[in-house]
Tab-separated table of N, CA and C in Angstrom:
chain	number	residue	atom	x	y	z
A	1	HIS	N	-2.011	-2.581	4.582
A	1	HIS	CA	-1.197	-1.387	4.713
A	1	HIS	C	-2.070	-0.130	4.594
A	2	ALA	N	-3.017	-0.191	3.695
A	2	ALA	CA	-3.922	0.953	3.518
A	2	ALA	C	-4.696	1.247	4.797
A	3	VAL	N	-5.083	0.198	5.507
A	3	VAL	CA	-5.819	0.379	6.758
A	3	VAL	C	-4.889	0.921	7.837
A	4	GLN	N	-3.650	0.468	7.860
A	4	GLN	CA	-2.680	1.020	8.816
A	4	GLN	C	-2.492	2.513	8.565
A	5	LEU	N	-2.394	2.895	7.309
A	5	LEU	CA	-2.282	4.318	6.970
A	5	LEU	C	-3.545	5.061	7.399
A	6	ARG	N	-4.695	4.455	7.152
A	6	ARG	CA	-5.962	5.070	7.582
A	6	ARG	C	-5.966	5.300	9.087
A	7	ASP	N	-5.526	4.287	9.824
A	7	ASP	CA	-5.554	4.384	11.285
A	7	ASP	C	-4.590	5.429	11.824
A	8	ARG	N	-3.583	5.775	11.046
A	8	ARG	CA	-2.608	6.785	11.474
A	8	ARG	C	-2.740	8.077	10.671
A	9	TYR	N	-3.836	8.223	9.966
A	9	TYR	CA	-4.038	9.381	9.094
A	9	TYR	C	-3.907	10.701	9.854
A	10	ASP	N	-4.472	10.791	11.046
A	10	ASP	CA	-4.368	12.030	11.817
A	10	ASP	C	-2.918	12.341	12.173
A	11	ASP	N	-2.137	11.320	12.538
A	11	ASP	CA	-0.714	11.522	12.838
A	11	ASP	C	0.027	12.030	11.607
A	12	ILE	N	-0.297	11.467	10.465
A	12	ILE	CA	0.358	11.862	9.215
A	12	ILE	C	-0.019	13.303	8.861
A	13	LYS	N	-1.288	13.643	8.992
A	13	LYS	CA	-1.725	15.023	8.729
A	13	LYS	C	-1.072	15.993	9.704
A	14	ASP	N	-1.018	15.613	11.000
A	14	ASP	CA	-0.401	16.471	12.014
A	14	ASP	C	1.078	16.711	11.738
A	15	ALA	N	1.726	15.755	11.073
A	15	ALA	CA	3.143	15.892	10.730
A	15	ALA	C	3.330	16.659	9.421
A	16	GLY	N	2.225	17.122	8.836
A	16	GLY	CA	2.307	17.923	7.610
A	16	GLY	C	2.179	17.119	6.336
A	17	GLY	N	1.763	15.864	6.439
A	17	GLY	CA	1.671	15.006	5.266
A	17	GLY	C	0.264	14.832	4.740
A	18	GLU	N	0.188	14.244	3.589
A	18	GLU	CA	-1.075	13.850	2.972
A	18	GLU	C	-0.809	12.514	2.293
A	19	ILE	N	-1.809	11.685	2.258
A	19	ILE	CA	-1.673	10.361	1.657
A	19	ILE	C	-2.391	10.345	0.319
A	20	VAL	N	-1.720	9.761	-0.662
A	20	VAL	CA	-2.338	9.445	-1.944
A	20	VAL	C	-1.960	7.993	-2.227
A	21	ALA	N	-2.953	7.128	-2.295
A	21	ALA	CA	-2.711	5.720	-2.606
A	21	ALA	C	-2.921	5.507	-4.095
A	22	ILE	N	-2.096	4.655	-4.667
A	22	ILE	CA	-2.224	4.325	-6.087
A	22	ILE	C	-2.352	2.810	-6.176
A	23	GLY	N	-3.465	2.343	-6.708
A	23	GLY	CA	-3.725	0.916	-6.777
A	23	GLY	C	-3.703	0.382	-8.188
A	24	THR	N	-3.858	-0.937	-8.275
A	24	THR	CA	-3.802	-1.612	-9.568
A	24	THR	C	-5.180	-1.986	-10.107
A	25	GLY	N	-6.216	-1.701	-9.358
A	25	GLY	CA	-7.573	-2.034	-9.806
A	25	GLY	C	-8.128	-0.957	-10.715
A	26	ASP	N	-9.361	-1.137	-11.111
A	26	ASP	CA	-9.999	-0.101	-11.918
A	26	ASP	C	-10.709	0.892	-11.003
A	27	GLN	N	-11.348	1.889	-11.579
A	27	GLN	CA	-11.977	2.944	-10.787
A	27	GLN	C	-13.070	2.399	-9.874
A	28	ARG	N	-13.889	1.471	-10.375
A	28	ARG	CA	-14.952	0.890	-9.533
A	28	ARG	C	-14.349	0.150	-8.341
A	29	TYR	N	-13.264	-0.579	-8.580
A	29	TYR	CA	-12.593	-1.307	-7.510
A	29	TYR	C	-12.067	-0.324	-6.461
A	30	ALA	N	-11.419	0.743	-6.914
A	30	ALA	CA	-10.855	1.728	-5.985
A	30	ALA	C	-11.954	2.373	-5.151
A	31	GLU	N	-13.066	2.710	-5.774
A	31	GLU	CA	-14.184	3.316	-5.047
A	31	GLU	C	-14.747	2.342	-4.017
A	32	ALA	N	-14.922	1.084	-4.402
A	32	ALA	CA	-15.463	0.082	-3.476
A	32	ALA	C	-14.491	-0.165	-2.326
A	33	PHE	N	-13.204	-0.213	-2.628
A	33	PHE	CA	-12.193	-0.415	-1.598
A	33	PHE	C	-12.199	0.744	-0.607
A	34	ALA	N	-12.150	1.960	-1.122
A	34	ALA	CA	-12.111	3.145	-0.257
A	34	ALA	C	-13.369	3.229	0.609
A	35	ARG	N	-14.500	2.935	0.034
A	35	ARG	CA	-15.762	2.969	0.779
A	35	ARG	C	-15.803	1.832	1.812
A	36	GLY	N	-15.423	0.629	1.414
A	36	GLY	CA	-15.484	-0.527	2.293
A	36	GLY	C	-14.533	-0.460	3.470
A	37	GLU	N	-13.400	0.200	3.292
A	37	GLU	CA	-12.402	0.310	4.360
A	37	GLU	C	-12.404	1.687	5.028
A	38	ASN	N	-13.377	2.534	4.657
A	38	ASN	CA	-13.464	3.892	5.221
A	38	ASN	C	-12.145	4.647	5.053
A	39	ILE	N	-11.612	4.624	3.854
A	39	ILE	CA	-10.350	5.292	3.553
A	39	ILE	C	-10.622	6.785	3.353
A	40	PRO	N	-9.995	7.651	4.173
A	40	PRO	CA	-10.269	9.083	4.083
A	40	PRO	C	-9.388	9.826	3.077
A	41	TYR	N	-8.426	9.140	2.511
A	41	TYR	CA	-7.484	9.804	1.606
A	41	TYR	C	-7.754	9.406	0.155
A	42	LEU	N	-7.128	10.130	-0.753
A	42	LEU	CA	-7.320	9.920	-2.183
A	42	LEU	C	-6.768	8.570	-2.613
A	43	VAL	N	-7.563	7.813	-3.373
A	43	VAL	CA	-7.136	6.536	-3.945
A	43	VAL	C	-7.244	6.656	-5.457
A	44	LEU	N	-6.122	6.541	-6.127
A	44	LEU	CA	-6.055	6.613	-7.583
A	44	LEU	C	-5.775	5.229	-8.144
A	45	VAL	N	-5.910	5.071	-9.450
A	45	VAL	CA	-5.571	3.805	-10.094
A	45	VAL	C	-4.502	4.038	-11.155
A	46	ASP	N	-3.676	3.028	-11.318
A	46	ASP	CA	-2.566	3.057	-12.278
A	46	ASP	C	-2.842	2.005	-13.347
A	47	ASP	N	-3.837	2.283	-14.188
A	47	ASP	CA	-4.320	1.307	-15.166
A	47	ASP	C	-3.223	0.692	-16.026
A	48	ASP	N	-2.331	1.514	-16.511
A	48	ASP	CA	-1.324	1.026	-17.453
A	48	ASP	C	0.068	0.875	-16.842
A	49	ALA	N	0.169	0.914	-15.516
A	49	ALA	CA	1.424	0.711	-14.774
A	49	ALA	C	2.436	1.840	-14.980
A	50	THR	N	1.981	2.995	-15.417
A	50	THR	CA	2.891	4.124	-15.613
A	50	THR	C	3.584	4.502	-14.311
A	51	ALA	N	2.825	4.636	-13.239
A	51	ALA	CA	3.415	5.002	-11.941
A	51	ALA	C	4.327	3.900	-11.428
A	52	ALA	N	3.907	2.653	-11.571
A	52	ALA	CA	4.729	1.525	-11.107
A	52	ALA	C	6.062	1.485	-11.837
A	53	HIS	N	6.037	1.704	-13.132
A	53	HIS	CA	7.286	1.714	-13.905
A	53	HIS	C	8.158	2.912	-13.529
A	54	ALA	N	7.545	4.065	-13.334
A	54	ALA	CA	8.312	5.261	-12.970
A	54	ALA	C	9.005	5.076	-11.627
A	55	ALA	N	8.388	4.323	-10.724
A	55	ALA	CA	8.967	4.081	-9.400
A	55	ALA	C	9.855	2.840	-9.375
A	56	SER	N	10.035	2.194	-10.527
A	56	SER	CA	10.857	0.983	-10.645
A	56	SER	C	10.377	-0.139	-9.719
A	57	LEU	N	9.064	-0.270	-9.591
A	57	LEU	CA	8.507	-1.324	-8.752
A	57	LEU	C	8.540	-2.653	-9.499
A	58	LYS	N	8.823	-3.706	-8.759
A	58	LYS	CA	8.916	-5.016	-9.397
A	58	LYS	C	7.596	-5.767	-9.286
A	59	THR	N	7.526	-6.817	-10.045
A	59	THR	CA	6.401	-7.735	-9.952
A	59	THR	C	6.930	-9.067	-9.438
A	60	LEU	N	6.054	-9.813	-8.826
A	60	LEU	CA	6.410	-11.098	-8.252
A	60	LEU	C	6.060	-12.232	-9.210
A	61	SER	N	6.728	-13.353	-9.031
A	61	SER	CA	6.310	-14.559	-9.729
A	61	SER	C	5.097	-15.113	-8.984
A	62	TRP	N	4.395	-16.047	-9.596
A	62	TRP	CA	3.273	-16.667	-8.911
A	62	TRP	C	3.752	-17.385	-7.655
A	63	TYR	N	4.924	-18.004	-7.729
A	63	TYR	CA	5.474	-18.693	-6.558
A	63	TYR	C	5.693	-17.703	-5.411
A	64	GLN	N	6.303	-16.555	-5.717
A	64	GLN	CA	6.545	-15.549	-4.677
A	64	GLN	C	5.225	-15.013	-4.114
A	65	LEU	N	4.263	-14.805	-4.982
A	65	LEU	CA	2.977	-14.259	-4.553
A	65	LEU	C	2.221	-15.229	-3.645
A	66	LEU	N	2.299	-16.501	-3.949
A	66	LEU	CA	1.542	-17.505	-3.205
A	66	LEU	C	2.408	-18.267	-2.205
A	67	HIS	N	3.545	-17.721	-1.870
A	67	HIS	CA	4.463	-18.358	-0.921
A	67	HIS	C	3.781	-18.528	0.438
A	68	PRO	N	4.098	-19.594	1.168
A	68	PRO	CA	3.460	-19.814	2.473
A	68	PRO	C	3.556	-18.640	3.450
A	69	ARG	N	4.598	-17.815	3.387
A	69	ARG	CA	4.679	-16.682	4.326
A	69	ARG	C	3.545	-15.680	4.092
A	70	THR	N	3.037	-15.618	2.852
A	70	THR	CA	1.910	-14.716	2.600
A	70	THR	C	0.637	-15.262	3.231
A	71	TRP	N	0.526	-16.581	3.357
A	71	TRP	CA	-0.657	-17.169	3.991
A	71	TRP	C	-0.728	-16.723	5.435
A	72	LYS	N	0.408	-16.742	6.117
A	72	LYS	CA	0.445	-16.343	7.524
A	72	LYS	C	-0.019	-14.892	7.678
A	73	ALA	N	0.507	-14.006	6.836
A	73	ALA	CA	0.126	-12.593	6.911
A	73	ALA	C	-1.359	-12.413	6.612
A	74	THR	N	-1.886	-13.183	5.667
A	74	THR	CA	-3.300	-13.099	5.331
A	74	THR	C	-4.155	-13.554	6.507
A	75	ARG	N	-3.762	-14.643	7.153
A	75	ARG	CA	-4.505	-15.124	8.329
A	75	ARG	C	-4.467	-14.092	9.455
A	76	GLN	N	-3.300	-13.491	9.684
A	76	GLN	CA	-3.180	-12.485	10.747
A	76	GLN	C	-4.081	-11.287	10.453
A	77	ALA	N	-4.096	-10.833	9.224
A	77	ALA	CA	-4.953	-9.704	8.846
A	77	ALA	C	-6.423	-10.075	9.023
A	78	SER	N	-6.770	-11.284	8.659
A	78	SER	CA	-8.151	-11.744	8.809
A	78	SER	C	-8.568	-11.766	10.273
A	79	ARG	N	-7.676	-12.220	11.143
A	79	ARG	CA	-7.977	-12.237	12.581
A	79	ARG	C	-8.192	-10.836	13.134
A	80	ARG	N	-7.556	-9.852	12.522
A	80	ARG	CA	-7.722	-8.459	12.969
A	80	ARG	C	-8.959	-7.818	12.337
A	81	GLY	N	-9.712	-8.602	11.561
A	81	GLY	CA	-10.959	-8.097	10.981
A	81	GLY	C	-10.829	-7.542	9.577
A	82	HIS	N	-9.693	-7.733	8.940
A	82	HIS	CA	-9.494	-7.246	7.570
A	82	HIS	C	-9.606	-8.414	6.607
A	83	HIS	N	-9.969	-8.114	5.398
A	83	HIS	CA	-10.021	-9.176	4.400
A	83	HIS	C	-9.390	-8.684	3.110
A	84	VAL	N	-8.951	-9.628	2.322
A	84	VAL	CA	-8.355	-9.295	1.033
A	84	VAL	C	-9.504	-8.971	0.088
A	85	HIS	N	-9.419	-7.814	-0.517
A	85	HIS	CA	-10.450	-7.392	-1.466
A	85	HIS	C	-10.169	-8.006	-2.824
A	86	LYS	N	-11.041	-7.745	-3.752
A	86	LYS	CA	-10.864	-8.216	-5.122
A	86	LYS	C	-9.488	-7.766	-5.618
A	87	PRO	N	-8.743	-8.674	-6.212
A	87	PRO	CA	-7.411	-8.287	-6.692
A	87	PRO	C	-7.505	-7.286	-7.840
A	88	GLY	N	-6.490	-6.472	-7.953
A	88	GLY	CA	-6.431	-5.499	-9.027
A	88	GLY	C	-6.046	-6.141	-10.342
A	89	MET	N	-5.873	-5.319	-11.343
A	89	MET	CA	-5.546	-5.811	-12.679
A	89	MET	C	-4.164	-6.456	-12.730
A	90	ARG	N	-3.253	-5.965	-11.934
A	90	ARG	CA	-1.882	-6.496	-11.924
A	90	ARG	C	-1.606	-7.071	-10.540
A	91	VAL	N	-2.183	-8.226	-10.257
A	91	VAL	CA	-2.131	-8.810	-8.927
A	91	VAL	C	-0.696	-9.095	-8.472
A	92	LYS	N	0.220	-9.290	-9.396
A	92	LYS	CA	1.601	-9.600	-9.026
A	92	LYS	C	2.451	-8.351	-8.788
A	93	GLN	N	1.869	-7.178	-8.984
A	93	GLN	CA	2.576	-5.910	-8.759
A	93	GLN	C	2.711	-5.666	-7.267
A	94	ILE	N	3.939	-5.425	-6.797
A	94	ILE	CA	4.075	-5.066	-5.388
A	94	ILE	C	4.230	-3.565	-5.267
A	95	GLY	N	4.052	-3.085	-4.051
A	95	GLY	CA	3.955	-1.657	-3.838
A	95	GLY	C	5.199	-1.024	-3.251
A	96	ALA	N	5.002	0.206	-2.848
A	96	ALA	CA	6.060	1.011	-2.248
A	96	ALA	C	5.409	2.138	-1.470
A	97	THR	N	6.200	2.756	-0.622
A	97	THR	CA	5.753	3.935	0.117
A	97	THR	C	6.816	5.006	-0.049
A	98	PHE	N	6.385	6.196	-0.403
A	98	PHE	CA	7.296	7.325	-0.574
A	98	PHE	C	6.803	8.507	0.248
A	99	VAL	N	7.736	9.257	0.807
A	99	VAL	CA	7.434	10.559	1.391
A	99	VAL	C	8.141	11.561	0.492
A	100	ILE	N	7.343	12.413	-0.132
A	100	ILE	CA	7.877	13.415	-1.053
A	100	ILE	C	7.800	14.768	-0.360
A	101	GLY	N	8.928	15.460	-0.293
A	101	GLY	CA	8.983	16.756	0.362
A	101	GLY	C	9.004	17.898	-0.644
A	102	ALA	N	9.264	19.079	-0.136
A	102	ALA	CA	9.339	20.277	-0.974
A	102	ALA	C	10.317	20.061	-2.116
A	103	GLY	N	9.991	20.617	-3.262
A	103	GLY	CA	10.848	20.468	-4.425
A	103	GLY	C	10.812	19.071	-5.000
A	104	HIS	N	9.791	18.317	-4.664
A	104	HIS	CA	9.614	16.942	-5.152
A	104	HIS	C	10.772	16.039	-4.741
A	105	ARG	N	11.389	16.353	-3.623
A	105	ARG	CA	12.507	15.556	-3.124
A	105	ARG	C	11.981	14.347	-2.351
A	106	VAL	N	12.515	13.180	-2.665
A	106	VAL	CA	12.119	11.961	-1.961
A	106	VAL	C	12.804	11.967	-0.598
A	107	ARG	N	11.985	12.046	0.461
A	107	ARG	CA	12.498	12.089	1.832
A	107	ARG	C	12.550	10.705	2.464
A	108	TYR	N	11.764	9.789	1.927
A	108	TYR	CA	11.707	8.427	2.468
A	108	TYR	C	11.213	7.525	1.347
A	109	GLU	N	11.787	6.335	1.282
A	109	GLU	CA	11.395	5.375	0.253
A	109	GLU	C	11.442	3.971	0.839
A	110	HIS	N	10.387	3.244	0.659
A	110	HIS	CA	10.357	1.825	1.035
A	110	HIS	C	9.759	1.068	-0.139
A	111	LEU	N	10.583	0.270	-0.813
A	111	LEU	CA	10.107	-0.579	-1.897
A	111	LEU	C	9.805	-1.943	-1.294
A	112	ASP	N	8.563	-2.358	-1.353
A	112	ASP	CA	8.180	-3.642	-0.777
A	112	ASP	C	8.966	-4.767	-1.454
A	113	SER	N	9.409	-5.729	-0.663
A	113	SER	CA	10.135	-6.863	-1.225
A	113	SER	C	9.199	-8.008	-1.591
A	114	ASP	N	8.033	-8.044	-0.982
A	114	ASP	CA	7.006	-9.031	-1.318
A	114	ASP	C	5.657	-8.456	-0.894
A	115	SER	N	4.617	-9.251	-1.048
A	115	SER	CA	3.273	-8.727	-0.798
A	115	SER	C	2.962	-8.529	0.681
A	116	THR	N	3.847	-8.996	1.561
A	116	THR	CA	3.632	-8.811	3.004
A	116	THR	C	4.537	-7.743	3.598
A	117	ASP	N	5.431	-7.201	2.808
A	117	ASP	CA	6.418	-6.232	3.283
A	117	ASP	C	5.914	-4.816	2.998
A	118	HIS	N	5.717	-4.043	4.070
A	118	HIS	CA	5.249	-2.669	3.905
A	118	HIS	C	6.039	-1.747	4.818
A	119	ALA	N	6.044	-0.486	4.494
A	119	ALA	CA	6.738	0.513	5.297
A	119	ALA	C	6.146	0.576	6.701
A	120	GLU	N	7.009	0.753	7.668
A	120	GLU	CA	6.550	0.982	9.041
A	120	GLU	C	5.971	2.398	9.109
A	121	ILE	N	4.779	2.517	9.636
A	121	ILE	CA	4.112	3.818	9.670
A	121	ILE	C	4.885	4.808	10.530
A	122	ASP	N	5.496	4.340	11.618
A	122	ASP	CA	6.305	5.240	12.451
A	122	ASP	C	7.451	5.848	11.651
A	123	ALA	N	8.044	5.087	10.733
A	123	ALA	CA	9.130	5.604	9.901
A	123	ALA	C	8.599	6.654	8.929
A	124	VAL	N	7.405	6.454	8.419
A	124	VAL	CA	6.782	7.425	7.515
A	124	VAL	C	6.542	8.732	8.259
A	125	VAL	N	5.950	8.642	9.440
A	125	VAL	CA	5.674	9.845	10.237
A	125	VAL	C	6.974	10.553	10.609
A	126	ALA	N	8.003	9.787	10.973
A	126	ALA	CA	9.294	10.388	11.309
A	126	ALA	C	9.887	11.128	10.111
A	127	ALA	N	9.766	10.541	8.934
A	127	ALA	CA	10.271	11.202	7.722
A	127	ALA	C	9.525	12.504	7.448
A	128	LEU	N	8.248	12.522	7.735
A	128	LEU	CA	7.455	13.750	7.553
A	128	LEU	C	7.908	14.837	8.523
A	129	ARG	N	8.206	14.444	9.720
A	129	ARG	CA	8.602	15.410	10.751
A	129	ARG	C	9.981	16.026	10.467
A	130	THR	N	10.822	15.312	9.698
A	130	THR	CA	12.154	15.838	9.386
A	130	THR	C	12.199	16.480	8.001
A	131	ALA	N	11.096	16.371	7.246
A	131	ALA	CA	11.088	16.897	5.875
A	131	ALA	C	11.079	18.413	5.850
């Protein structure tokens, strides 16, 4: 998902947005990830899950995390030249995508249902254009 955001970064900027990614790894992990994937936007870490809890993000069971549908998504990403980096501190934490507008108003929200579910970038850009 981070690479998809990277690939559409100019579209997001043109729509008036900025990306801030928040990960579960430590600072060294975030730096290596951003450098390795040529991420042009800010990557922060949520060491103690403060942001995850504030956003009411859920965690997966090991069964959900290692479900066969995740294998398919991992293989597809690998075929496109991407690889799974070192897992963060809270590997079972799933993510979300938010578009925050003026006055800290949430203009768009996508809470991932599993580790393969991510916001459609076109929906993010559309939310920025209407914000």
